[in-house]
Tab-separated table of C-alpha atoms in Angstrom:
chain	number	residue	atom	x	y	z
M	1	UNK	CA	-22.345	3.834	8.514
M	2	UNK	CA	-18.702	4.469	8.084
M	3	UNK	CA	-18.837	6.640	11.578
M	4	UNK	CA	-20.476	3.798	13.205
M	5	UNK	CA	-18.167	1.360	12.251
M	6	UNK	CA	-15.725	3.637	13.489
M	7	UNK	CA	-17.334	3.849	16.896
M	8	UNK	CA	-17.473	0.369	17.366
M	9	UNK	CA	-13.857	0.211	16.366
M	10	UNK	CA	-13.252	2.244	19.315
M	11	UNK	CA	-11.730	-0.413	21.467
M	12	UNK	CA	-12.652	-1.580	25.168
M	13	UNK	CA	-9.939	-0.076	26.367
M	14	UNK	CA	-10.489	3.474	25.230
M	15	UNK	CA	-13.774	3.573	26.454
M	16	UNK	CA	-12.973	2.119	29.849
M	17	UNK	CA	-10.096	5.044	29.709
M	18	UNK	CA	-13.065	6.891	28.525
M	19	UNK	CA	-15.565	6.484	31.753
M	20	UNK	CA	-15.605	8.124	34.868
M	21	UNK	CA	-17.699	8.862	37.540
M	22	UNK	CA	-19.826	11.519	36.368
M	23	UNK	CA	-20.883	14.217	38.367
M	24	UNK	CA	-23.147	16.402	36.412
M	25	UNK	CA	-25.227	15.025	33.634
M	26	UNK	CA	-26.936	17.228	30.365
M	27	UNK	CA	-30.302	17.433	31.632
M	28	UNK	CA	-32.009	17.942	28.628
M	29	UNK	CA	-30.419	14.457	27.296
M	30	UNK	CA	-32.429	11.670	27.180
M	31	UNK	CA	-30.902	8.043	26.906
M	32	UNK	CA	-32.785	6.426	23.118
M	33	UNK	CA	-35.130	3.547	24.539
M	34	UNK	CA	-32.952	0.766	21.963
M	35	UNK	CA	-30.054	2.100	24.323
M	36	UNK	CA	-31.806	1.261	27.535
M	37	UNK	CA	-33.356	-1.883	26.565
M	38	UNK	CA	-29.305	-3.180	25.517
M	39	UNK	CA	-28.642	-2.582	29.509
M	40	UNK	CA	-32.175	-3.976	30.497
M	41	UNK	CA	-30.516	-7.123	28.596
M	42	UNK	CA	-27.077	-6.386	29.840
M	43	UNK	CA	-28.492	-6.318	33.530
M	44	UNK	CA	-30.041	-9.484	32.978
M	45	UNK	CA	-27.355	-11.201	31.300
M	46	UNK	CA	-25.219	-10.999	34.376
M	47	UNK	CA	-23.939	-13.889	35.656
M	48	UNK	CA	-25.182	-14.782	39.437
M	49	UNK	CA	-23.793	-17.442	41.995
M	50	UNK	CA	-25.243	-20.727	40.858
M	51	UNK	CA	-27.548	-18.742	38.253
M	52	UNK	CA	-29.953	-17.602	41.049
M	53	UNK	CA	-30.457	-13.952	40.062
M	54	UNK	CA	-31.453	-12.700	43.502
M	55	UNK	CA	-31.061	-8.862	42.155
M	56	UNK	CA	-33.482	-6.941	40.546
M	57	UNK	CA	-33.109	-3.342	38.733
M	58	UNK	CA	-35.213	-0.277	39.340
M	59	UNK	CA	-35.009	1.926	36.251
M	60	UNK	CA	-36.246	5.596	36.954
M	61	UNK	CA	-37.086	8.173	34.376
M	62	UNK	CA	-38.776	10.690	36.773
M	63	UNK	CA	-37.102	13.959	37.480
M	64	UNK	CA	-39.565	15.018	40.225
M	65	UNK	CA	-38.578	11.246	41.760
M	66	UNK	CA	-35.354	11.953	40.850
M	67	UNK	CA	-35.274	15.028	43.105
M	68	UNK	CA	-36.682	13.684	46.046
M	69	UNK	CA	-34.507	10.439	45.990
M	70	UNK	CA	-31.336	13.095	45.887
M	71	UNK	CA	-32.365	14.511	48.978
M	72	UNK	CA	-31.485	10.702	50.682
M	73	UNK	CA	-28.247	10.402	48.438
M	74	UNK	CA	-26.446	13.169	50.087
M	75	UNK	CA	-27.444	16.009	47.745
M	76	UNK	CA	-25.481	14.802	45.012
M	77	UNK	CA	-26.642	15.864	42.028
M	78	UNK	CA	-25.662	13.074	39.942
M	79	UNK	CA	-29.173	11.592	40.825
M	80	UNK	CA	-31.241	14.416	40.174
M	81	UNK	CA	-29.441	15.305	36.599
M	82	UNK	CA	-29.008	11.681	35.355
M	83	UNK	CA	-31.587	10.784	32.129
M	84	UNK	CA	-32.148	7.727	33.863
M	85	UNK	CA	-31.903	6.127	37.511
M	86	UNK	CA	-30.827	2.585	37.997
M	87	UNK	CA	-31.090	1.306	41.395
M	88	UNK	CA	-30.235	-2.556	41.845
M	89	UNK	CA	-31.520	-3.797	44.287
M	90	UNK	CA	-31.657	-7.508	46.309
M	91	UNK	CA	-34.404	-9.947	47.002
M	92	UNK	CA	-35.012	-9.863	50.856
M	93	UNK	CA	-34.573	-13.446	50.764
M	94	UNK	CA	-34.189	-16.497	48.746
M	95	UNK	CA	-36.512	-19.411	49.082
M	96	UNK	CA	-36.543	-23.084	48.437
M	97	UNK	CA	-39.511	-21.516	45.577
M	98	UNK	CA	-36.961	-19.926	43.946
M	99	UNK	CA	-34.298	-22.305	43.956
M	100	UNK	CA	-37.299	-24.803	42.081
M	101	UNK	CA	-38.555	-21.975	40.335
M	102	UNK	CA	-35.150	-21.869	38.297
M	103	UNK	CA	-34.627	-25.671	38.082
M	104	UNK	CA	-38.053	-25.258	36.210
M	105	UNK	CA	-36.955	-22.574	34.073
M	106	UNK	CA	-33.921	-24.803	33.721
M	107	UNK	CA	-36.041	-27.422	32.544
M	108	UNK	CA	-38.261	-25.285	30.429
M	109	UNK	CA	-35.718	-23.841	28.026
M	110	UNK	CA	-33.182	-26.329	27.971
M	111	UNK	CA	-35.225	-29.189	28.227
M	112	UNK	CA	-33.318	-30.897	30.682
M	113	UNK	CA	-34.834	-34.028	32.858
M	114	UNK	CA	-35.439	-34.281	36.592
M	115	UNK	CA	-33.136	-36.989	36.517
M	116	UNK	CA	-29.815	-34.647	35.584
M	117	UNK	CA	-31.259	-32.096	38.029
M	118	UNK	CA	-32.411	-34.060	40.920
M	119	UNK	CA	-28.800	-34.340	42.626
M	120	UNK	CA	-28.027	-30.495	42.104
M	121	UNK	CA	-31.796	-29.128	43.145
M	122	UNK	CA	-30.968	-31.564	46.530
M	123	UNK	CA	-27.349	-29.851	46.700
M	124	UNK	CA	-28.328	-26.388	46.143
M	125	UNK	CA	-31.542	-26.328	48.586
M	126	UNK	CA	-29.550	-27.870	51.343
M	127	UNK	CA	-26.932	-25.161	50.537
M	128	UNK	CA	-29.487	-22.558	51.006
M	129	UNK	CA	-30.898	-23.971	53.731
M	130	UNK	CA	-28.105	-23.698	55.831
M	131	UNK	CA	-27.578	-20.223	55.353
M	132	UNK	CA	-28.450	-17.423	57.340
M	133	UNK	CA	-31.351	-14.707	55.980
M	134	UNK	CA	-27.808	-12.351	56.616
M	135	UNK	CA	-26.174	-14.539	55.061
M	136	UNK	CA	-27.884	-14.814	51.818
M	137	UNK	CA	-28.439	-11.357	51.602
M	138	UNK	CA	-25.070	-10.668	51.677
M	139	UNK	CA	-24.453	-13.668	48.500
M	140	UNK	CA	-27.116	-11.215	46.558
M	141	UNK	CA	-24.981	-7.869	47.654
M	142	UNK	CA	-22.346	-9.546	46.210
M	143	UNK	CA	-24.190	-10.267	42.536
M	144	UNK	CA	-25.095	-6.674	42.557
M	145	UNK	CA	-21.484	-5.520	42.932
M	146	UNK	CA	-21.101	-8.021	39.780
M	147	UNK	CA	-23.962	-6.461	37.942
M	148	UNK	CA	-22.304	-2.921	38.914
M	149	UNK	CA	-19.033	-4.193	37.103
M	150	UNK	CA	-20.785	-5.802	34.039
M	151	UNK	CA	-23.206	-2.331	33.598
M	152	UNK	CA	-20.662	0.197	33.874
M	153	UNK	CA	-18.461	-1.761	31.009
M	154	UNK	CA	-21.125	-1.757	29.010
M	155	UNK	CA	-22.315	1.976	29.217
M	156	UNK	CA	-18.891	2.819	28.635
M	157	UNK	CA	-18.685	0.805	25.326
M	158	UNK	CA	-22.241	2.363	23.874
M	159	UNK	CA	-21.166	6.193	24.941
M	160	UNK	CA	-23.677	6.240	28.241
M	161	UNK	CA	-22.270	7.781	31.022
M	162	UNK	CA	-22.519	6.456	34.414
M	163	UNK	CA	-21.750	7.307	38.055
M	164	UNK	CA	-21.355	4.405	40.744
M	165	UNK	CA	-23.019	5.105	43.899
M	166	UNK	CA	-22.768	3.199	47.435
M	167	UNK	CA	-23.261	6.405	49.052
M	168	UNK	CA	-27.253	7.060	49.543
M	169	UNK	CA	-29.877	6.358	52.671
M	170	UNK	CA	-30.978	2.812	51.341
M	171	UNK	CA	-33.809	2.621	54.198
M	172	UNK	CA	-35.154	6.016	52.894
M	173	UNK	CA	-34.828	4.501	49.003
M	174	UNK	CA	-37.021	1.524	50.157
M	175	UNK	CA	-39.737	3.646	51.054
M	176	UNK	CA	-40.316	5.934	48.838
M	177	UNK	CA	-39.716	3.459	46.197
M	178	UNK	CA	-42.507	0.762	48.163
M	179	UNK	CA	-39.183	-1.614	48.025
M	180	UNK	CA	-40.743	-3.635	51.618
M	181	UNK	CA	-43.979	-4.700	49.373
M	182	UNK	CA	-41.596	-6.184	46.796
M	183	UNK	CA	-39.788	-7.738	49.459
M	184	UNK	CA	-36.982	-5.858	47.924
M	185	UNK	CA	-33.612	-3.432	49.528
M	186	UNK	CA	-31.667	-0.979	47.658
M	187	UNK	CA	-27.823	-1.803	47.602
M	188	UNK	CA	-26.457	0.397	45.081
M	189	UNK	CA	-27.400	2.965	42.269
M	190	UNK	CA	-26.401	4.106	39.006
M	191	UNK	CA	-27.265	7.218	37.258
M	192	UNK	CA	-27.193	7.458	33.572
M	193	UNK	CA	-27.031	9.609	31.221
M	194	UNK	CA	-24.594	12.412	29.300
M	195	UNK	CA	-22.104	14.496	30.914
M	196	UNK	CA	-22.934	18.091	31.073
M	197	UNK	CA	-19.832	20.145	29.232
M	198	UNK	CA	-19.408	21.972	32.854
M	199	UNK	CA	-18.623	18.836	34.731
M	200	UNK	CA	-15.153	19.626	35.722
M	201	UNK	CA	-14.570	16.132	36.482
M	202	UNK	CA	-14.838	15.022	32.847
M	203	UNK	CA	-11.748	17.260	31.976
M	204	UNK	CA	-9.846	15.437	35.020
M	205	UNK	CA	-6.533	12.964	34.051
M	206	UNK	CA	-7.688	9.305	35.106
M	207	UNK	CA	-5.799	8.318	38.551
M	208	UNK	CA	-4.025	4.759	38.890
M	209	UNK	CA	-1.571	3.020	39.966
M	210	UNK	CA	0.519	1.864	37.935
M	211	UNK	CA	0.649	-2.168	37.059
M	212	UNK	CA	3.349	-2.798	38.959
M	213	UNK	CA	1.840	-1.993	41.820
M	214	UNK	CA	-1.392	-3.768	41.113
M	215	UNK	CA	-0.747	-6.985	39.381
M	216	UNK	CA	1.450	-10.093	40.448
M	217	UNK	CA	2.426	-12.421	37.811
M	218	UNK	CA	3.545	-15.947	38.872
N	1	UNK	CA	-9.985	-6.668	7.647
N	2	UNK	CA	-12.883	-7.307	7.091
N	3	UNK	CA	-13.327	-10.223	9.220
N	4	UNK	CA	-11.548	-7.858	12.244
N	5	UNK	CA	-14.329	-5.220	11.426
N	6	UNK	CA	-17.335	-7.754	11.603
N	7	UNK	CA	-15.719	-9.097	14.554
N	8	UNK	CA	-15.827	-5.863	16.497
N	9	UNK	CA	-19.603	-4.926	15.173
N	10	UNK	CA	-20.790	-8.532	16.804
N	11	UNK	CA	-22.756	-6.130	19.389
N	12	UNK	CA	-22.514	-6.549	23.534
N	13	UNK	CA	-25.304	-8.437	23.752
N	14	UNK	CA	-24.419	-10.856	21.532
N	15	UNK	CA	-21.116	-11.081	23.807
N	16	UNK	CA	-22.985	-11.259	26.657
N	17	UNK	CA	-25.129	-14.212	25.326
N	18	UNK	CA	-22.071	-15.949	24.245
N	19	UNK	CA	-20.285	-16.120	27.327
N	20	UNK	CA	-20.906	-19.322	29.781
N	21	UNK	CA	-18.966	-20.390	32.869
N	22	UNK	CA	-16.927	-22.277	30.951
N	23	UNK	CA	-16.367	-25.190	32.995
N	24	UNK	CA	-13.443	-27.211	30.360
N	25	UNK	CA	-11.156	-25.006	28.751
N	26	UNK	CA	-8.841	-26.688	25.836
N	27	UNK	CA	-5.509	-26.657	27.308
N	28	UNK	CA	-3.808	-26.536	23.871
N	29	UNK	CA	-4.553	-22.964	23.491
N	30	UNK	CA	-2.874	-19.835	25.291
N	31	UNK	CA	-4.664	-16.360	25.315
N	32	UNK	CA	-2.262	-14.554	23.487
N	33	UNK	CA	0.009	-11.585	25.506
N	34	UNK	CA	-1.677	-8.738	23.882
N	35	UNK	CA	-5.075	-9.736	24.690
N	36	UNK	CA	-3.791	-10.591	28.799
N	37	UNK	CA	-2.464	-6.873	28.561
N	38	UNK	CA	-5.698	-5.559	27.626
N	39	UNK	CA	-7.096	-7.824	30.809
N	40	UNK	CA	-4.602	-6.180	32.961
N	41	UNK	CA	-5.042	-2.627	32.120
N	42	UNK	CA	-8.828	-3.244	32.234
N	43	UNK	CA	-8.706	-4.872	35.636
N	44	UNK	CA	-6.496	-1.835	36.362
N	45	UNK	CA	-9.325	0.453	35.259
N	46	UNK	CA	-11.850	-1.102	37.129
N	47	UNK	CA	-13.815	1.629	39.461
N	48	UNK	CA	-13.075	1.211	42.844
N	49	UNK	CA	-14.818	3.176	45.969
N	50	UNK	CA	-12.954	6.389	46.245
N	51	UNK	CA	-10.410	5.282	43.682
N	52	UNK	CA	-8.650	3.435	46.277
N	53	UNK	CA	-8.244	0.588	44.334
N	54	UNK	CA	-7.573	-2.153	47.612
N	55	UNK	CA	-7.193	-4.866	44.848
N	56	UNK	CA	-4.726	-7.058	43.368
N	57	UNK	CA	-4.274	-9.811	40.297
N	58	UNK	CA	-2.545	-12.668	40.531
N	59	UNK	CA	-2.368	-13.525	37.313
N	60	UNK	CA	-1.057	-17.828	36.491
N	61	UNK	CA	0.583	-18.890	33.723
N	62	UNK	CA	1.829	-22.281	34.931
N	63	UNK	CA	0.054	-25.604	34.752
N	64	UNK	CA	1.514	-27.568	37.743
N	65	UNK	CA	0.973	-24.743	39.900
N	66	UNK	CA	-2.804	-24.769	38.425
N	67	UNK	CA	-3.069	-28.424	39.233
N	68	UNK	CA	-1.863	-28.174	42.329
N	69	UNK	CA	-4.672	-25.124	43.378
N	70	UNK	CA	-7.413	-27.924	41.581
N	71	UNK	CA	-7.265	-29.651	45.089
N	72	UNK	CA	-8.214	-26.646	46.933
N	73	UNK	CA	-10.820	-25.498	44.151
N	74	UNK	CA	-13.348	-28.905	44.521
N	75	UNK	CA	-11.503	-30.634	41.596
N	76	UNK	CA	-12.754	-28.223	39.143
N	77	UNK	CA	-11.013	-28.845	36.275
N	78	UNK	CA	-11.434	-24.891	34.816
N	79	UNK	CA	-8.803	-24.532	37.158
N	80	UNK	CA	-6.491	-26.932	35.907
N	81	UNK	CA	-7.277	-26.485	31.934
N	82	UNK	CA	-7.182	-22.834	31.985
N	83	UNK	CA	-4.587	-20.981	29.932
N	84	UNK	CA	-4.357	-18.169	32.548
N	85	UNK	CA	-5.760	-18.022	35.715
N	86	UNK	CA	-6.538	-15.078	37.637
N	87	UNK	CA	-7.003	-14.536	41.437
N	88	UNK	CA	-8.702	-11.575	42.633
N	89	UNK	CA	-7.273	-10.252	45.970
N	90	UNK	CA	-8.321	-7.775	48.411
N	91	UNK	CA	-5.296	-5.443	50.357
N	92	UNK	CA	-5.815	-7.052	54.129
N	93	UNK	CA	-5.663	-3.424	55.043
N	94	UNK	CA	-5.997	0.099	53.630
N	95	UNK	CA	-4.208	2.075	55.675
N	96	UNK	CA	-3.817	6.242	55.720
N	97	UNK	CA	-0.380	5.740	54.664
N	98	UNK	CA	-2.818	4.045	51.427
N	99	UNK	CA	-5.502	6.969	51.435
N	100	UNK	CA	-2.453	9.698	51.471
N	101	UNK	CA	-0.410	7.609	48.937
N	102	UNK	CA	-3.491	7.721	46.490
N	103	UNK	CA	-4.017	11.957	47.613
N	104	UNK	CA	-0.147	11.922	45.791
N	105	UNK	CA	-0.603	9.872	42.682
N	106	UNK	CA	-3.450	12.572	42.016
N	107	UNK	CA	-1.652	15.589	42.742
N	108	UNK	CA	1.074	14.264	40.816
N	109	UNK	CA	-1.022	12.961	37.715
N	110	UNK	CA	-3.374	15.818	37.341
N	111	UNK	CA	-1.452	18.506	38.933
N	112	UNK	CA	-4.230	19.004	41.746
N	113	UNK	CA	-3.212	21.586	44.452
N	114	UNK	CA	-2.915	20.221	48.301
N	115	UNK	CA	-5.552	23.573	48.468
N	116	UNK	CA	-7.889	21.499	46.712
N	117	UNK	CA	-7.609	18.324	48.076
N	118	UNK	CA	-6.920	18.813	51.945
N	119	UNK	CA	-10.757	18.786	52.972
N	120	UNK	CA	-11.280	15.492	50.936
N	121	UNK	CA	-8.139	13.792	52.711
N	122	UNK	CA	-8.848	14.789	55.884
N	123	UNK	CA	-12.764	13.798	55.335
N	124	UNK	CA	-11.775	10.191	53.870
N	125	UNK	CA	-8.979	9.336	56.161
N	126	UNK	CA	-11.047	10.338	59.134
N	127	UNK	CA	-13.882	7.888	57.360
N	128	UNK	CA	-11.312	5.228	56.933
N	129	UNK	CA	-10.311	5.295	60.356
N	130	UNK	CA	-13.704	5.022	61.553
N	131	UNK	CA	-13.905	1.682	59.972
N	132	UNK	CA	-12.850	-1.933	61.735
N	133	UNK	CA	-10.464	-4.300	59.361
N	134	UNK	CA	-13.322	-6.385	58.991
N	135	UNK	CA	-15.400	-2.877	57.286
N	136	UNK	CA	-12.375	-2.495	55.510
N	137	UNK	CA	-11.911	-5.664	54.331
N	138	UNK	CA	-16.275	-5.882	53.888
N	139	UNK	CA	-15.695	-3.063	51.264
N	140	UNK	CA	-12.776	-4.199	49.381
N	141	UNK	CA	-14.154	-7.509	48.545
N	142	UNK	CA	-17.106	-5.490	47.216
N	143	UNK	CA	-14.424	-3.772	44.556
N	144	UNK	CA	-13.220	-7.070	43.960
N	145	UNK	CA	-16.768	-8.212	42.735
N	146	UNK	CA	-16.841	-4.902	40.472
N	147	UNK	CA	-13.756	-6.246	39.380
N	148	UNK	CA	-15.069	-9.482	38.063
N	149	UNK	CA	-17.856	-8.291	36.865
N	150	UNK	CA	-15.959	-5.625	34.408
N	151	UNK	CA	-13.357	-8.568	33.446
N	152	UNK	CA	-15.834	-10.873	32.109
N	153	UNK	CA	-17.385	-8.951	30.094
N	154	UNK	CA	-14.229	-7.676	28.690
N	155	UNK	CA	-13.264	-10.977	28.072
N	156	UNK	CA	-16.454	-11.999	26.508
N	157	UNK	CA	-15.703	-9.235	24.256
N	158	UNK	CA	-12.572	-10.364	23.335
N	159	UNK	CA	-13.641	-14.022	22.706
N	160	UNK	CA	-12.006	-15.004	25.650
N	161	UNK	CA	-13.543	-17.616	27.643
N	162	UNK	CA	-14.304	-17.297	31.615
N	163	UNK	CA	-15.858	-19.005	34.743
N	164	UNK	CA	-16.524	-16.360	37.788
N	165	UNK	CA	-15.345	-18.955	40.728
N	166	UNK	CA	-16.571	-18.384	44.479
N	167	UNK	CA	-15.807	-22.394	45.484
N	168	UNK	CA	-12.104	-22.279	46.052
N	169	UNK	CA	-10.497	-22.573	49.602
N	170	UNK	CA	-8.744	-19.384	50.470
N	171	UNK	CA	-6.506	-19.975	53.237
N	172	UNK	CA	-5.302	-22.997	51.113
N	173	UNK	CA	-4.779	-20.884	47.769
N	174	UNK	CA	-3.294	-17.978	50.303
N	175	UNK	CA	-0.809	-20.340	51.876
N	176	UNK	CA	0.522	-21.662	48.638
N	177	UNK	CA	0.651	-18.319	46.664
N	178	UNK	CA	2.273	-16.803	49.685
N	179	UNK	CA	-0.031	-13.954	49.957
N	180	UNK	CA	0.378	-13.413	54.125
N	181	UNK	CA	3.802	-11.954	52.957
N	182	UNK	CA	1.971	-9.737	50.396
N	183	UNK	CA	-0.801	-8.724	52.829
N	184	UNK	CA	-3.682	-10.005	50.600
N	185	UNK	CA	-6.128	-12.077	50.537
N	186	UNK	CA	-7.510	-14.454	47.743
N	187	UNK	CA	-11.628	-13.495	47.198
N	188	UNK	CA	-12.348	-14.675	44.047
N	189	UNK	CA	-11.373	-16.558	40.771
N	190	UNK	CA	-11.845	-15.984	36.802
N	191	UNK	CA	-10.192	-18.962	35.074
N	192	UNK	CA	-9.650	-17.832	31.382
N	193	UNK	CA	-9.025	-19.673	28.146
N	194	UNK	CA	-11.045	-20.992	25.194
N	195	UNK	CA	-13.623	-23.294	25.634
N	196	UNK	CA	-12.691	-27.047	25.180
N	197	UNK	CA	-15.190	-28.944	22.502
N	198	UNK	CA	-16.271	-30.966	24.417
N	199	UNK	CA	-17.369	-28.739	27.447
N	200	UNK	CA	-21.421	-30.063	27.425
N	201	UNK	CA	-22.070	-26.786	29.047
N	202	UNK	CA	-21.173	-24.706	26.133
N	203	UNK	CA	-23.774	-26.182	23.807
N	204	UNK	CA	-26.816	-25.621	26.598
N	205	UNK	CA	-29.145	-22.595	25.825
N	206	UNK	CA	-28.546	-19.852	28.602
N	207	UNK	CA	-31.506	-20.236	31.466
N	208	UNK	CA	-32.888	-16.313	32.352
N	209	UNK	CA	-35.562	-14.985	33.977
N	210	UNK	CA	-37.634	-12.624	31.546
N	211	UNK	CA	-37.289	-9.044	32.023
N	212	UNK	CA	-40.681	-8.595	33.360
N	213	UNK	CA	-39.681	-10.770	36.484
N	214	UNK	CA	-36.127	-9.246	37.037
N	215	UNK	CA	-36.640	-4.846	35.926
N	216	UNK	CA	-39.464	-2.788	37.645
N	217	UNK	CA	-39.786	0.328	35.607
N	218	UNK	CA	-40.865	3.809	37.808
């Protein structure tokens, strides 16, 4: 108890200081299911333009998939290593459906009327329906980059490693993973897991610049 | 002590369920300097692509300047009643006097040999200078959604409220904060404070889809 206690003493910046982009996970470490389901929850606790959630999450825990998918991620063996395999991915589109479809779910838990909704559903469909497919898709890019942020925090805090990836083929992701049937695409992946003691970049000073540099204060 | 202690054990997810977009902040209270230094240092630590970091904070302190940027920012009064209010920028350029200037702060931080680092210089600047200033620009807007996506959760953490802002007029809020002159550009906004009691929003029950819907396991 008293080393828990501890750990959760450890404070967010130490374990942001803590994380980097791991290179090389223990293999024979497996992430405890209470841990994934926190960023299963985590994931979908993210906050989205307008509350839309047009991201989903691909969680892989298949070594032999694993492999394969590192082939299309430029060998990097981050992917193949990792305990588990998060790919978040975008809905190909987002319909009038789903804009209802969340008013309703609006409705549903909150119990809000049509009345207080009516002149927002209007707002938000028209919204939507002046955008481009492109140009929705790149909103939802945009929430995943979010969800990237939030997930990597919160590995950090609970001791999961993580490694941020833009760099794999996303075409060759959405086939092997059937991502066209679920009228999904692939925008960005995260492997999880525990760094292996021969990663060399775990030993590696953390590279910044320094406030100054970075932050105006007016 | 003890209340610090319980504090800290309230878990992530019960941080991530607590935070809203806060949409009315009470403008009698001001986030206190050691908590906007762990903001700073964790926007600082934010992962970037390639460590580049093409992202600034303009951090606000200063209520008429807040009420004037309300005009650009649809009336939304978050802006005005905020106790801080943060601007994410993107660099309008990273430039291989950028790429080489990060090659230094590594050789000088963790004592890496030129040896070891000339093929990755020479690999990224070459990728760099493959890209337009729109790519550029594409990709550092990306970082700046990691960005927001790390900050609130660190500020949900810390009790601090937030509202992740996308409706703001940029050109307006880069004209007034002068950033032309400080080659940036203004992408997004995370008002911060504490919630006013009387922000209606506050009391409403978070709307989700359930985890069956949003995470396809493989």
């Amino acid at each position: 108890m008293l080393k828990q206690v501890q750990q959760s003493l450890m404070n967010i910046l130490e374990s942001l200081q803590w994380r980097y982009a791991c290179k090389k996970f223990d293999n024979t470490q497996i992430i405890p299911d209470d841990k994934i389901n926190i960023l299963k929850e985590a994931f979908n606790l993210t906050a989205t333009s307008f509350g839309l959630q047009p991201i989903k999450m691909i969680l892989i825990k298949n070594k032999k998939l694993q492999a394969e998918l590192t082939t299309h991620s430029f060998n990097q063996q981050q992917v193949a290593t990792a305990s588990h395999l998060l790919v978040i991915c975008i809905d190909k589109d987002t319909s009038p459906q789903d804009i209802d479809d969340n008013f309703d779910r609006e409705k549903k838990i909150r119990g809000t009327s049509e009345e207080v909704i009516a002149s927002f559903r209007k707002f938000l469909k028209d919204t939507y329906a002046n955008k481009s497919l492109e140009e929705k898709q790149q909103s939802a890019i945009y929430q995943a980059y979010i969800v990237l942020g939030n997930l990597m925090t919160v590995c950090a805090l609970e001791k999961i490693d993580s490694c941020p990836m833009e760099g794999f083929n996303p075409d060759k992701y959405d086939e092997i993973l059937d991502l066209e049937s679920k009228n999904l695409k692939s925008v960005l992946l995260l492997p999880i897991g525990y760094r292996a003691d021969d990663d060399f970049m775990s030993k590696l000073k953390k590279v910044r610049k320094p406030l100054s540099e970075t932050i105006i204060e007016l």
